[in-house]
Amino acid sequence: MLRRFRALGIGAAAARPTLALPQHAITSVSIAPQRGMAEARGPRNEFEQEELPPGWEWDDISPLAHSELERHREARHYARIAAYEMPRLARNAAPSHRPGCPIMLAKPFVPPTKAQPLRFRYTTYMGEDHPAESKVVLEFDPRDLGLTRLEQSKLIKLVGVRYHPGKKIVKMSCEMFEHQAQNKRYLSDLVDKLISEAKNMKDTFKDIPHDFRHVKFRPLIARRQVRSFPLEWVDQALQREHERAAKTGRPLAEWVDSATEELQERKRKIAERATAAIDRRAGGLLRRQASCS
């Protein structure tokens, strides 16, 4: 075929197919540098400059795209954990030190020691932006801080409503800062200041009584169902509540009405069961007498 083209006077270069472009398809293009591209091409409309963030020079992706990338990074992080770390978990398996054997990551639960009295709680929303994601909650028992009774009493008075006398726990939280590590550091420093102030015996706060009015104590009869208590206990609790209301002039508690109704229902069922038992015994006695006769 090439000889035939040569015989016809056509070169090999002419034998290759070419793309014929019209003259108007080739235009001059001015390429602006990447930095300062907004100034080179100008705004598309009159509102474009207002929509762009300050300092935007078209040299980076938008903040929305950055948040999307961060979400993808966190999703891939958990995907890597599920793919590579979780298969290595094994219950009741001791670590294997033989070469070629995977190291088991399962560890028995070890309760915190006396050197670890602080308990921090974090919250994550799995890649979703949430205003409460940076919140850190701290809980500790004043008895675990190595303080004397007088120092513990002063610390409890200092924390105020953050202390629960029933649980013996001080609970504090912080979400002032953007990151969890900053909020945790703030709470840790705050505990150090409280301990330092509690150990300062210049003012022991002995003349200030404990104020636990922020905790609403309810009687046990109000927290559990009436049928879980003996009838005598319920009668005594209702009688004491009526005496308190008559003495102080305050209205009865909210649980009194429901407890009274349930108590009457229990008494009615007990009476019905007793009557049914008597009827069964009487019927059995009559049947025995009839069979004997």
PDB file of C-alpha atoms in Angstrom:
ATOM      1  CA  MET A   1       0.000   0.000   0.000  1.00  0.00           C
ATOM      2  CA  LEU A   2       2.870   2.358   0.826  1.00  0.00           C
ATOM      3  CA  ARG A   3       4.489   1.642  -2.563  1.00  0.00           C
ATOM      4  CA  ARG A   4       1.243   2.524  -4.252  1.00  0.00           C
ATOM      5  CA  PHE A   5       1.092   5.839  -2.407  1.00  0.00           C
ATOM      6  CA  ARG A   6       4.705   6.563  -3.343  1.00  0.00           C
ATOM      7  CA  ALA A   7       3.943   5.742  -6.939  1.00  0.00           C
ATOM      8  CA  LEU A   8       1.137   8.241  -6.836  1.00  0.00           C
ATOM      9  CA  GLY A   9       3.486  10.822  -5.313  1.00  0.00           C
ATOM     10  CA  ILE A  10       1.836  10.877  -1.906  1.00  0.00           C
ATOM     11  CA  GLY A  11       4.115  10.812   1.133  1.00  0.00           C
ATOM     12  CA  ALA A  12       3.627   8.739   4.248  1.00  0.00           C
ATOM     13  CA  ALA A  13       2.803  11.821   6.265  1.00  0.00           C
ATOM     14  CA  ALA A  14      -0.010  12.668   3.918  1.00  0.00           C
ATOM     15  CA  ALA A  15      -1.381   9.141   4.298  1.00  0.00           C
ATOM     16  CA  ARG A  16      -2.177   9.735   7.984  1.00  0.00           C
ATOM     17  CA  PRO A  17      -5.709  10.987   8.625  1.00  0.00           C
ATOM     18  CA  THR A  18      -5.878  14.574   9.770  1.00  0.00           C
ATOM     19  CA  LEU A  19      -8.606  16.582  11.425  1.00  0.00           C
ATOM     20  CA  ALA A  20      -9.598  19.663   9.527  1.00  0.00           C
ATOM     21  CA  LEU A  21     -10.648  22.489  11.841  1.00  0.00           C
ATOM     22  CA  PRO A  22     -12.463  25.564  10.679  1.00  0.00           C
ATOM     23  CA  GLN A  23     -10.631  28.827  10.986  1.00  0.00           C
ATOM     24  CA  HIS A  24     -13.040  30.251  13.541  1.00  0.00           C
ATOM     25  CA  ALA A  25     -12.346  27.308  15.928  1.00  0.00           C
ATOM     26  CA  ILE A  26      -8.849  28.567  16.765  1.00  0.00           C
ATOM     27  CA  THR A  27      -9.020  31.565  19.040  1.00  0.00           C
ATOM     28  CA  SER A  28      -6.567  33.346  21.260  1.00  0.00           C
ATOM     29  CA  VAL A  29      -6.885  32.398  24.933  1.00  0.00           C
ATOM     30  CA  SER A  30      -5.444  34.497  27.725  1.00  0.00           C
ATOM     31  CA  ILE A  31      -4.588  32.373  30.766  1.00  0.00           C
ATOM     32  CA  ALA A  32      -4.494  34.198  34.097  1.00  0.00           C
ATOM     33  CA  PRO A  33      -2.299  32.884  36.923  1.00  0.00           C
ATOM     34  CA  GLN A  34      -3.977  30.832  39.649  1.00  0.00           C
ATOM     35  CA  ARG A  35      -3.377  33.421  42.348  1.00  0.00           C
ATOM     36  CA  GLY A  36      -5.369  36.532  41.723  1.00  0.00           C
ATOM     37  CA  MET A  37      -7.667  34.817  39.233  1.00  0.00           C
ATOM     38  CA  ALA A  38     -10.678  36.662  40.583  1.00  0.00           C
ATOM     39  CA  GLU A  39      -9.120  40.006  39.689  1.00  0.00           C
ATOM     40  CA  ALA A  40      -8.047  38.695  36.258  1.00  0.00           C
ATOM     41  CA  ARG A  41     -11.451  37.511  35.113  1.00  0.00           C
ATOM     42  CA  GLY A  42     -13.587  39.891  37.158  1.00  0.00           C
ATOM     43  CA  PRO A  43     -16.836  39.105  38.955  1.00  0.00           C
ATOM     44  CA  ARG A  44     -19.520  37.192  37.105  1.00  0.00           C
ATOM     45  CA  ASN A  45     -22.291  39.262  38.635  1.00  0.00           C
ATOM     46  CA  GLU A  46     -22.723  42.133  41.012  1.00  0.00           C
ATOM     47  CA  PHE A  47     -23.326  39.858  44.015  1.00  0.00           C
ATOM     48  CA  GLU A  48     -20.277  37.604  43.593  1.00  0.00           C
ATOM     49  CA  GLN A  49     -17.903  39.753  45.611  1.00  0.00           C
ATOM     50  CA  GLU A  50     -20.326  39.775  48.550  1.00  0.00           C
ATOM     51  CA  GLU A  51     -20.682  35.971  48.547  1.00  0.00           C
ATOM     52  CA  LEU A  52     -16.934  35.279  48.646  1.00  0.00           C
ATOM     53  CA  PRO A  53     -15.253  35.097  52.071  1.00  0.00           C
ATOM     54  CA  PRO A  54     -12.754  37.830  52.923  1.00  0.00           C
ATOM     55  CA  GLY A  55      -9.252  37.188  51.638  1.00  0.00           C
ATOM     56  CA  TRP A  56     -10.443  34.711  49.023  1.00  0.00           C
ATOM     57  CA  GLU A  57      -8.029  34.550  46.075  1.00  0.00           C
ATOM     58  CA  TRP A  58      -9.221  31.375  44.322  1.00  0.00           C
ATOM     59  CA  ASP A  59      -6.143  29.497  45.519  1.00  0.00           C
ATOM     60  CA  ASP A  60      -7.962  27.075  47.864  1.00  0.00           C
ATOM     61  CA  ILE A  61     -11.207  25.157  48.196  1.00  0.00           C
ATOM     62  CA  SER A  62     -14.132  26.671  50.051  1.00  0.00           C
ATOM     63  CA  PRO A  63     -14.783  26.144  53.797  1.00  0.00           C
ATOM     64  CA  LEU A  64     -17.770  23.963  52.911  1.00  0.00           C
ATOM     65  CA  ALA A  65     -15.500  21.710  50.873  1.00  0.00           C
ATOM     66  CA  HIS A  66     -13.027  21.576  53.772  1.00  0.00           C
ATOM     67  CA  SER A  67     -15.789  20.383  56.118  1.00  0.00           C
ATOM     68  CA  GLU A  68     -16.796  17.755  53.563  1.00  0.00           C
ATOM     69  CA  LEU A  69     -13.197  16.534  53.357  1.00  0.00           C
ATOM     70  CA  GLU A  70     -13.022  16.389  57.147  1.00  0.00           C
ATOM     71  CA  ARG A  71     -16.162  14.265  57.190  1.00  0.00           C
ATOM     72  CA  HIS A  72     -14.620  11.890  54.652  1.00  0.00           C
ATOM     73  CA  ARG A  73     -11.420  11.683  56.697  1.00  0.00           C
ATOM     74  CA  GLU A  74     -13.321  10.708  59.828  1.00  0.00           C
ATOM     75  CA  ALA A  75     -15.396   8.132  57.934  1.00  0.00           C
ATOM     76  CA  ARG A  76     -12.229   6.597  56.481  1.00  0.00           C
ATOM     77  CA  HIS A  77     -10.638   6.600  59.927  1.00  0.00           C
ATOM     78  CA  TYR A  78     -13.457   4.471  61.337  1.00  0.00           C
ATOM     79  CA  ALA A  79     -13.442   2.314  58.203  1.00  0.00           C
ATOM     80  CA  ARG A  80      -9.745   1.566  58.738  1.00  0.00           C
ATOM     81  CA  ILE A  81     -10.456   0.680  62.364  1.00  0.00           C
ATOM     82  CA  ALA A  82     -13.230  -1.692  61.288  1.00  0.00           C
ATOM     83  CA  ALA A  83     -11.041  -3.280  58.614  1.00  0.00           C
ATOM     84  CA  TYR A  84      -7.709  -3.623  60.411  1.00  0.00           C
ATOM     85  CA  GLU A  85      -8.163  -3.181  64.169  1.00  0.00           C
ATOM     86  CA  MET A  86     -11.478  -4.843  65.001  1.00  0.00           C
ATOM     87  CA  PRO A  87     -10.532  -8.261  63.541  1.00  0.00           C
ATOM     88  CA  ARG A  88      -7.636  -8.307  65.981  1.00  0.00           C
ATOM     89  CA  LEU A  89      -9.953  -8.044  68.951  1.00  0.00           C
ATOM     90  CA  ALA A  90     -10.570 -11.276  70.806  1.00  0.00           C
ATOM     91  CA  ARG A  91     -12.224 -11.952  74.114  1.00  0.00           C
ATOM     92  CA  ASN A  92     -10.365 -13.793  76.844  1.00  0.00           C
ATOM     93  CA  ALA A  93      -7.298 -14.127  74.633  1.00  0.00           C
ATOM     94  CA  ALA A  94      -3.820 -13.492  75.950  1.00  0.00           C
ATOM     95  CA  PRO A  95      -1.371 -11.556  73.760  1.00  0.00           C
ATOM     96  CA  SER A  96       0.690 -13.781  71.528  1.00  0.00           C
ATOM     97  CA  HIS A  97       4.359 -12.937  71.199  1.00  0.00           C
ATOM     98  CA  ARG A  98       5.152 -15.531  68.563  1.00  0.00           C
ATOM     99  CA  PRO A  99       6.334 -14.108  65.235  1.00  0.00           C
ATOM    100  CA  GLY A 100       3.667 -14.050  62.590  1.00  0.00           C
ATOM    101  CA  CYS A 101       0.774 -14.181  65.073  1.00  0.00           C
ATOM    102  CA  PRO A 102      -1.503 -11.149  65.386  1.00  0.00           C
ATOM    103  CA  ILE A 103      -1.393  -9.260  68.659  1.00  0.00           C
ATOM    104  CA  MET A 104      -4.712  -9.473  70.462  1.00  0.00           C
ATOM    105  CA  LEU A 105      -5.984  -6.072  71.503  1.00  0.00           C
ATOM    106  CA  ALA A 106      -8.558  -7.303  74.035  1.00  0.00           C
ATOM    107  CA  LYS A 107      -7.668  -6.259  77.557  1.00  0.00           C
ATOM    108  CA  PRO A 108      -9.441  -7.020  80.828  1.00  0.00           C
ATOM    109  CA  PHE A 109     -11.226  -4.171  82.526  1.00  0.00           C
ATOM    110  CA  VAL A 110      -9.071  -2.486  85.126  1.00  0.00           C
ATOM    111  CA  PRO A 111     -10.919  -0.144  87.488  1.00  0.00           C
ATOM    112  CA  PRO A 112      -9.386   3.296  87.917  1.00  0.00           C
ATOM    113  CA  THR A 113      -6.839   3.610  90.665  1.00  0.00           C
ATOM    114  CA  LYS A 114      -6.682   6.226  93.393  1.00  0.00           C
ATOM    115  CA  ALA A 115      -4.339   8.218  91.177  1.00  0.00           C
ATOM    116  CA  GLN A 116      -7.150   8.550  88.580  1.00  0.00           C
ATOM    117  CA  PRO A 117     -10.091  10.159  90.417  1.00  0.00           C
ATOM    118  CA  LEU A 118     -11.326  12.211  87.447  1.00  0.00           C
ATOM    119  CA  ARG A 119     -13.738  10.785  84.875  1.00  0.00           C
ATOM    120  CA  PHE A 120     -14.178  12.649  81.574  1.00  0.00           C
ATOM    121  CA  ARG A 121     -16.982  12.017  79.121  1.00  0.00           C
ATOM    122  CA  TYR A 122     -16.885  13.025  75.458  1.00  0.00           C
ATOM    123  CA  THR A 123     -19.510  13.003  72.712  1.00  0.00           C
ATOM    124  CA  THR A 124     -19.021  12.452  68.996  1.00  0.00           C
ATOM    125  CA  TYR A 125     -21.636  12.613  66.257  1.00  0.00           C
ATOM    126  CA  MET A 126     -19.754  10.488  63.687  1.00  0.00           C
ATOM    127  CA  GLY A 127     -18.682  13.211  61.280  1.00  0.00           C
ATOM    128  CA  GLU A 128     -21.703  15.459  61.701  1.00  0.00           C
ATOM    129  CA  ASP A 129     -21.105  19.003  62.865  1.00  0.00           C
ATOM    130  CA  HIS A 130     -22.904  19.626  66.137  1.00  0.00           C
ATOM    131  CA  PRO A 131     -22.558  22.505  68.604  1.00  0.00           C
ATOM    132  CA  ALA A 132     -22.328  20.068  71.531  1.00  0.00           C
ATOM    133  CA  GLU A 133     -19.485  18.024  70.026  1.00  0.00           C
ATOM    134  CA  SER A 134     -16.817  20.010  71.863  1.00  0.00           C
ATOM    135  CA  LYS A 135     -18.549  19.600  75.239  1.00  0.00           C
ATOM    136  CA  VAL A 136     -16.635  17.716  77.937  1.00  0.00           C
ATOM    137  CA  VAL A 137     -18.260  16.499  81.171  1.00  0.00           C
ATOM    138  CA  LEU A 138     -16.198  15.887  84.304  1.00  0.00           C
ATOM    139  CA  GLU A 139     -17.279  13.798  87.303  1.00  0.00           C
ATOM    140  CA  PHE A 140     -15.373  13.020  90.474  1.00  0.00           C
ATOM    141  CA  ASP A 141     -15.919  12.072  94.087  1.00  0.00           C
ATOM    142  CA  PRO A 142     -14.471  14.547  96.616  1.00  0.00           C
ATOM    143  CA  ARG A 143     -13.530  11.610  98.849  1.00  0.00           C
ATOM    144  CA  ASP A 144     -11.078  10.371  96.179  1.00  0.00           C
ATOM    145  CA  LEU A 145      -8.989  13.553  96.139  1.00  0.00           C
ATOM    146  CA  GLY A 146      -7.068  12.806  99.327  1.00  0.00           C
ATOM    147  CA  LEU A 147      -8.616  15.645 101.325  1.00  0.00           C
ATOM    148  CA  THR A 148      -9.577  15.760 104.968  1.00  0.00           C
ATOM    149  CA  ARG A 149     -13.211  15.973 106.035  1.00  0.00           C
ATOM    150  CA  LEU A 150     -12.944  19.695 106.626  1.00  0.00           C
ATOM    151  CA  GLU A 151     -11.358  20.226 103.207  1.00  0.00           C
ATOM    152  CA  GLN A 152     -14.003  18.047 101.555  1.00  0.00           C
ATOM    153  CA  SER A 153     -16.735  20.071 103.229  1.00  0.00           C
ATOM    154  CA  LYS A 154     -15.191  23.314 101.991  1.00  0.00           C
ATOM    155  CA  LEU A 155     -14.839  21.966  98.449  1.00  0.00           C
ATOM    156  CA  ILE A 156     -18.497  20.882  98.441  1.00  0.00           C
ATOM    157  CA  LYS A 157     -19.517  24.375  99.507  1.00  0.00           C
ATOM    158  CA  LEU A 158     -17.352  25.875  96.770  1.00  0.00           C
ATOM    159  CA  VAL A 159     -18.842  23.808  93.932  1.00  0.00           C
ATOM    160  CA  GLY A 160     -22.396  24.600  95.080  1.00  0.00           C
ATOM    161  CA  VAL A 161     -25.168  23.058  92.990  1.00  0.00           C
ATOM    162  CA  ARG A 162     -22.703  20.895  91.034  1.00  0.00           C
ATOM    163  CA  TYR A 163     -22.533  18.467  93.961  1.00  0.00           C
ATOM    164  CA  HIS A 164     -25.183  15.769  94.350  1.00  0.00           C
ATOM    165  CA  PRO A 165     -25.416  14.635  97.993  1.00  0.00           C
ATOM    166  CA  GLY A 166     -27.210  11.410  97.090  1.00  0.00           C
ATOM    167  CA  LYS A 167     -24.624  10.222  94.556  1.00  0.00           C
ATOM    168  CA  LYS A 168     -21.666  11.899  96.321  1.00  0.00           C
ATOM    169  CA  ILE A 169     -20.504  13.124  92.908  1.00  0.00           C
ATOM    170  CA  VAL A 170     -19.386  16.524  91.619  1.00  0.00           C
ATOM    171  CA  LYS A 171     -20.397  17.055  87.994  1.00  0.00           C
ATOM    172  CA  MET A 172     -19.076  19.899  85.842  1.00  0.00           C
ATOM    173  CA  SER A 173     -19.035  20.552  82.111  1.00  0.00           C
ATOM    174  CA  CYS A 174     -17.372  22.977  79.718  1.00  0.00           C
ATOM    175  CA  GLU A 175     -18.055  23.904  76.092  1.00  0.00           C
ATOM    176  CA  MET A 176     -16.540  27.379  75.913  1.00  0.00           C
ATOM    177  CA  PHE A 177     -13.726  26.398  73.566  1.00  0.00           C
ATOM    178  CA  GLU A 178     -13.728  24.972  70.068  1.00  0.00           C
ATOM    179  CA  HIS A 179     -11.894  21.707  70.741  1.00  0.00           C
ATOM    180  CA  GLN A 180     -12.460  19.012  73.338  1.00  0.00           C
ATOM    181  CA  ALA A 181      -8.834  19.068  74.473  1.00  0.00           C
ATOM    182  CA  GLN A 182      -9.147  22.745  75.395  1.00  0.00           C
ATOM    183  CA  ASN A 183     -12.318  22.159  77.419  1.00  0.00           C
ATOM    184  CA  LYS A 184     -10.718  19.184  79.170  1.00  0.00           C
ATOM    185  CA  ARG A 185      -7.663  21.244  80.067  1.00  0.00           C
ATOM    186  CA  TYR A 186      -9.881  24.014  81.437  1.00  0.00           C
ATOM    187  CA  LEU A 187     -11.785  21.563  83.673  1.00  0.00           C
ATOM    188  CA  SER A 188      -8.552  19.990  84.887  1.00  0.00           C
ATOM    189  CA  ASP A 189      -7.134  23.398  85.802  1.00  0.00           C
ATOM    190  CA  LEU A 190     -10.397  24.279  87.533  1.00  0.00           C
ATOM    191  CA  VAL A 191     -10.184  21.161  89.714  1.00  0.00           C
ATOM    192  CA  ASP A 192      -6.611  22.076  90.648  1.00  0.00           C
ATOM    193  CA  LYS A 193      -7.789  25.528  91.719  1.00  0.00           C
ATOM    194  CA  LEU A 194     -10.632  24.038  93.772  1.00  0.00           C
ATOM    195  CA  ILE A 195      -8.256  21.672  95.566  1.00  0.00           C
ATOM    196  CA  SER A 196      -5.819  24.496  96.249  1.00  0.00           C
ATOM    197  CA  GLU A 197      -8.600  26.675  97.631  1.00  0.00           C
ATOM    198  CA  ALA A 198     -10.021  23.823  99.733  1.00  0.00           C
ATOM    199  CA  LYS A 199      -6.623  23.289 101.356  1.00  0.00           C
ATOM    200  CA  ASN A 200      -6.373  26.966 102.245  1.00  0.00           C
ATOM    201  CA  MET A 201      -7.295  27.012 105.941  1.00  0.00           C
ATOM    202  CA  LYS A 202      -7.419  30.783 106.311  1.00  0.00           C
ATOM    203  CA  ASP A 203     -11.181  30.546 105.850  1.00  0.00           C
ATOM    204  CA  THR A 204     -12.733  27.123 106.436  1.00  0.00           C
ATOM    205  CA  PHE A 205     -16.357  28.197 105.749  1.00  0.00           C
ATOM    206  CA  LYS A 206     -17.467  26.613 109.021  1.00  0.00           C
ATOM    207  CA  ASP A 207     -20.081  29.296 109.546  1.00  0.00           C
ATOM    208  CA  ILE A 208     -21.709  28.527 106.165  1.00  0.00           C
ATOM    209  CA  PRO A 209     -24.088  25.534 106.203  1.00  0.00           C
ATOM    210  CA  HIS A 210     -24.470  23.101 103.328  1.00  0.00           C
ATOM    211  CA  ASP A 211     -27.267  24.018 100.937  1.00  0.00           C
ATOM    212  CA  PHE A 212     -28.742  21.062  99.061  1.00  0.00           C
ATOM    213  CA  ARG A 213     -32.018  22.668  98.033  1.00  0.00           C
ATOM    214  CA  HIS A 214     -31.152  22.118  94.366  1.00  0.00           C
ATOM    215  CA  VAL A 215     -31.688  18.362  94.859  1.00  0.00           C
ATOM    216  CA  LYS A 216     -35.321  17.289  95.012  1.00  0.00           C
ATOM    217  CA  PHE A 217     -35.570  14.332  97.362  1.00  0.00           C
ATOM    218  CA  ARG A 218     -38.661  12.218  96.953  1.00  0.00           C
ATOM    219  CA  PRO A 219     -39.804   9.500  99.334  1.00  0.00           C
ATOM    220  CA  LEU A 220     -39.263   5.930  98.255  1.00  0.00           C
ATOM    221  CA  ILE A 221     -43.003   5.394  97.922  1.00  0.00           C
ATOM    222  CA  ALA A 222     -43.086   8.059  95.184  1.00  0.00           C
ATOM    223  CA  ARG A 223     -40.235   6.538  93.161  1.00  0.00           C
ATOM    224  CA  ARG A 224     -41.540   2.978  93.023  1.00  0.00           C
ATOM    225  CA  GLN A 225     -44.896   1.385  92.403  1.00  0.00           C
ATOM    226  CA  VAL A 226     -47.172   0.937  95.373  1.00  0.00           C
ATOM    227  CA  ARG A 227     -47.662  -2.776  94.742  1.00  0.00           C
ATOM    228  CA  SER A 228     -43.992  -3.389  95.532  1.00  0.00           C
ATOM    229  CA  PHE A 229     -44.519  -2.327  99.178  1.00  0.00           C
ATOM    230  CA  PRO A 230     -46.501  -3.936 101.997  1.00  0.00           C
ATOM    231  CA  LEU A 231     -49.874  -2.358 102.670  1.00  0.00           C
ATOM    232  CA  GLU A 232     -48.816  -1.259 106.149  1.00  0.00           C
ATOM    233  CA  TRP A 233     -45.945   0.787 104.728  1.00  0.00           C
ATOM    234  CA  VAL A 234     -48.198   2.523 102.223  1.00  0.00           C
ATOM    235  CA  ASP A 235     -50.770   3.335 104.906  1.00  0.00           C
ATOM    236  CA  GLN A 236     -48.086   4.786 107.149  1.00  0.00           C
ATOM    237  CA  ALA A 237     -46.603   6.872 104.311  1.00  0.00           C
ATOM    238  CA  LEU A 238     -50.018   8.282 103.392  1.00  0.00           C
ATOM    239  CA  GLN A 239     -50.805   9.029 107.021  1.00  0.00           C
ATOM    240  CA  ARG A 240     -47.512  10.898 107.480  1.00  0.00           C
ATOM    241  CA  GLU A 241     -48.116  12.886 104.303  1.00  0.00           C
ATOM    242  CA  HIS A 242     -51.603  13.921 105.443  1.00  0.00           C
ATOM    243  CA  GLU A 243     -50.232  14.930 108.851  1.00  0.00           C
ATOM    244  CA  ARG A 244     -47.493  16.996 107.216  1.00  0.00           C
ATOM    245  CA  ALA A 245     -49.993  18.757 104.945  1.00  0.00           C
ATOM    246  CA  ALA A 246     -52.304  19.516 107.879  1.00  0.00           C
ATOM    247  CA  LYS A 247     -49.422  20.805 109.998  1.00  0.00           C
ATOM    248  CA  THR A 248     -47.684  22.984 107.416  1.00  0.00           C
ATOM    249  CA  GLY A 249     -50.728  24.011 105.400  1.00  0.00           C
ATOM    250  CA  ARG A 250     -49.079  22.942 102.144  1.00  0.00           C
ATOM    251  CA  PRO A 251     -50.913  20.877  99.509  1.00  0.00           C
ATOM    252  CA  LEU A 252     -50.433  17.146  99.336  1.00  0.00           C
ATOM    253  CA  ALA A 253     -47.679  15.691  97.197  1.00  0.00           C
ATOM    254  CA  GLU A 254     -48.375  14.617  93.635  1.00  0.00           C
ATOM    255  CA  TRP A 255     -47.954  10.924  94.374  1.00  0.00           C
ATOM    256  CA  VAL A 256     -50.617  10.821  97.114  1.00  0.00           C
ATOM    257  CA  ASP A 257     -53.635  10.571  94.803  1.00  0.00           C
ATOM    258  CA  SER A 258     -52.202   7.810  92.635  1.00  0.00           C
ATOM    259  CA  ALA A 259     -50.926   5.931  95.693  1.00  0.00           C
ATOM    260  CA  THR A 260     -54.329   6.155  97.372  1.00  0.00           C
ATOM    261  CA  GLU A 261     -56.122   4.839  94.284  1.00  0.00           C
ATOM    262  CA  GLU A 262     -53.685   1.975  93.842  1.00  0.00           C
ATOM    263  CA  LEU A 263     -53.874   1.153  97.550  1.00  0.00           C
ATOM    264  CA  GLN A 264     -57.669   0.937  97.405  1.00  0.00           C
ATOM    265  CA  GLU A 265     -57.443  -1.241  94.302  1.00  0.00           C
ATOM    266  CA  ARG A 266     -55.034  -3.583  96.060  1.00  0.00           C
ATOM    267  CA  LYS A 267     -57.311  -3.841  99.083  1.00  0.00           C
ATOM    268  CA  ARG A 268     -60.291  -4.588  96.829  1.00  0.00           C
ATOM    269  CA  LYS A 269     -58.415  -7.367  95.007  1.00  0.00           C
ATOM    270  CA  ILE A 270     -57.244  -8.851  98.302  1.00  0.00           C
ATOM    271  CA  ALA A 271     -60.825  -8.855  99.595  1.00  0.00           C
ATOM    272  CA  GLU A 272     -62.059 -10.507  96.385  1.00  0.00           C
ATOM    273  CA  ARG A 273     -59.398 -13.210  96.596  1.00  0.00           C
ATOM    274  CA  ALA A 274     -60.252 -13.834 100.244  1.00  0.00           C
ATOM    275  CA  THR A 275     -63.979 -14.109  99.424  1.00  0.00           C
ATOM    276  CA  ALA A 276     -63.260 -16.469  96.533  1.00  0.00           C
ATOM    277  CA  ALA A 277     -61.101 -18.644  98.795  1.00  0.00           C
ATOM    278  CA  ILE A 278     -63.872 -18.812 101.412  1.00  0.00           C
ATOM    279  CA  ASP A 279     -66.412 -19.746  98.739  1.00  0.00           C
ATOM    280  CA  ARG A 280     -64.145 -22.495  97.419  1.00  0.00           C
ATOM    281  CA  ARG A 281     -63.675 -23.907 100.897  1.00  0.00           C
ATOM    282  CA  ALA A 282     -67.412 -23.764 101.597  1.00  0.00           C
ATOM    283  CA  GLY A 283     -68.174 -25.441  98.276  1.00  0.00           C
ATOM    284  CA  GLY A 284     -65.652 -28.175  98.975  1.00  0.00           C
ATOM    285  CA  LEU A 285     -67.131 -28.761 102.420  1.00  0.00           C
ATOM    286  CA  LEU A 286     -70.649 -29.044 100.982  1.00  0.00           C
ATOM    287  CA  ARG A 287     -69.468 -31.511  98.347  1.00  0.00           C
ATOM    288  CA  ARG A 288     -67.808 -33.643 101.000  1.00  0.00           C
ATOM    289  CA  GLN A 289     -70.973 -33.679 103.103  1.00  0.00           C
ATOM    290  CA  ALA A 290     -73.043 -34.621 100.051  1.00  0.00           C
ATOM    291  CA  SER A 291     -70.691 -37.463  99.159  1.00  0.00           C
ATOM    292  CA  CYS A 292     -70.725 -38.796 102.721  1.00  0.00           C
ATOM    293  CA  SER A 293     -74.507 -38.786 102.871  1.00  0.00           C
TER     294      SER A 293
END
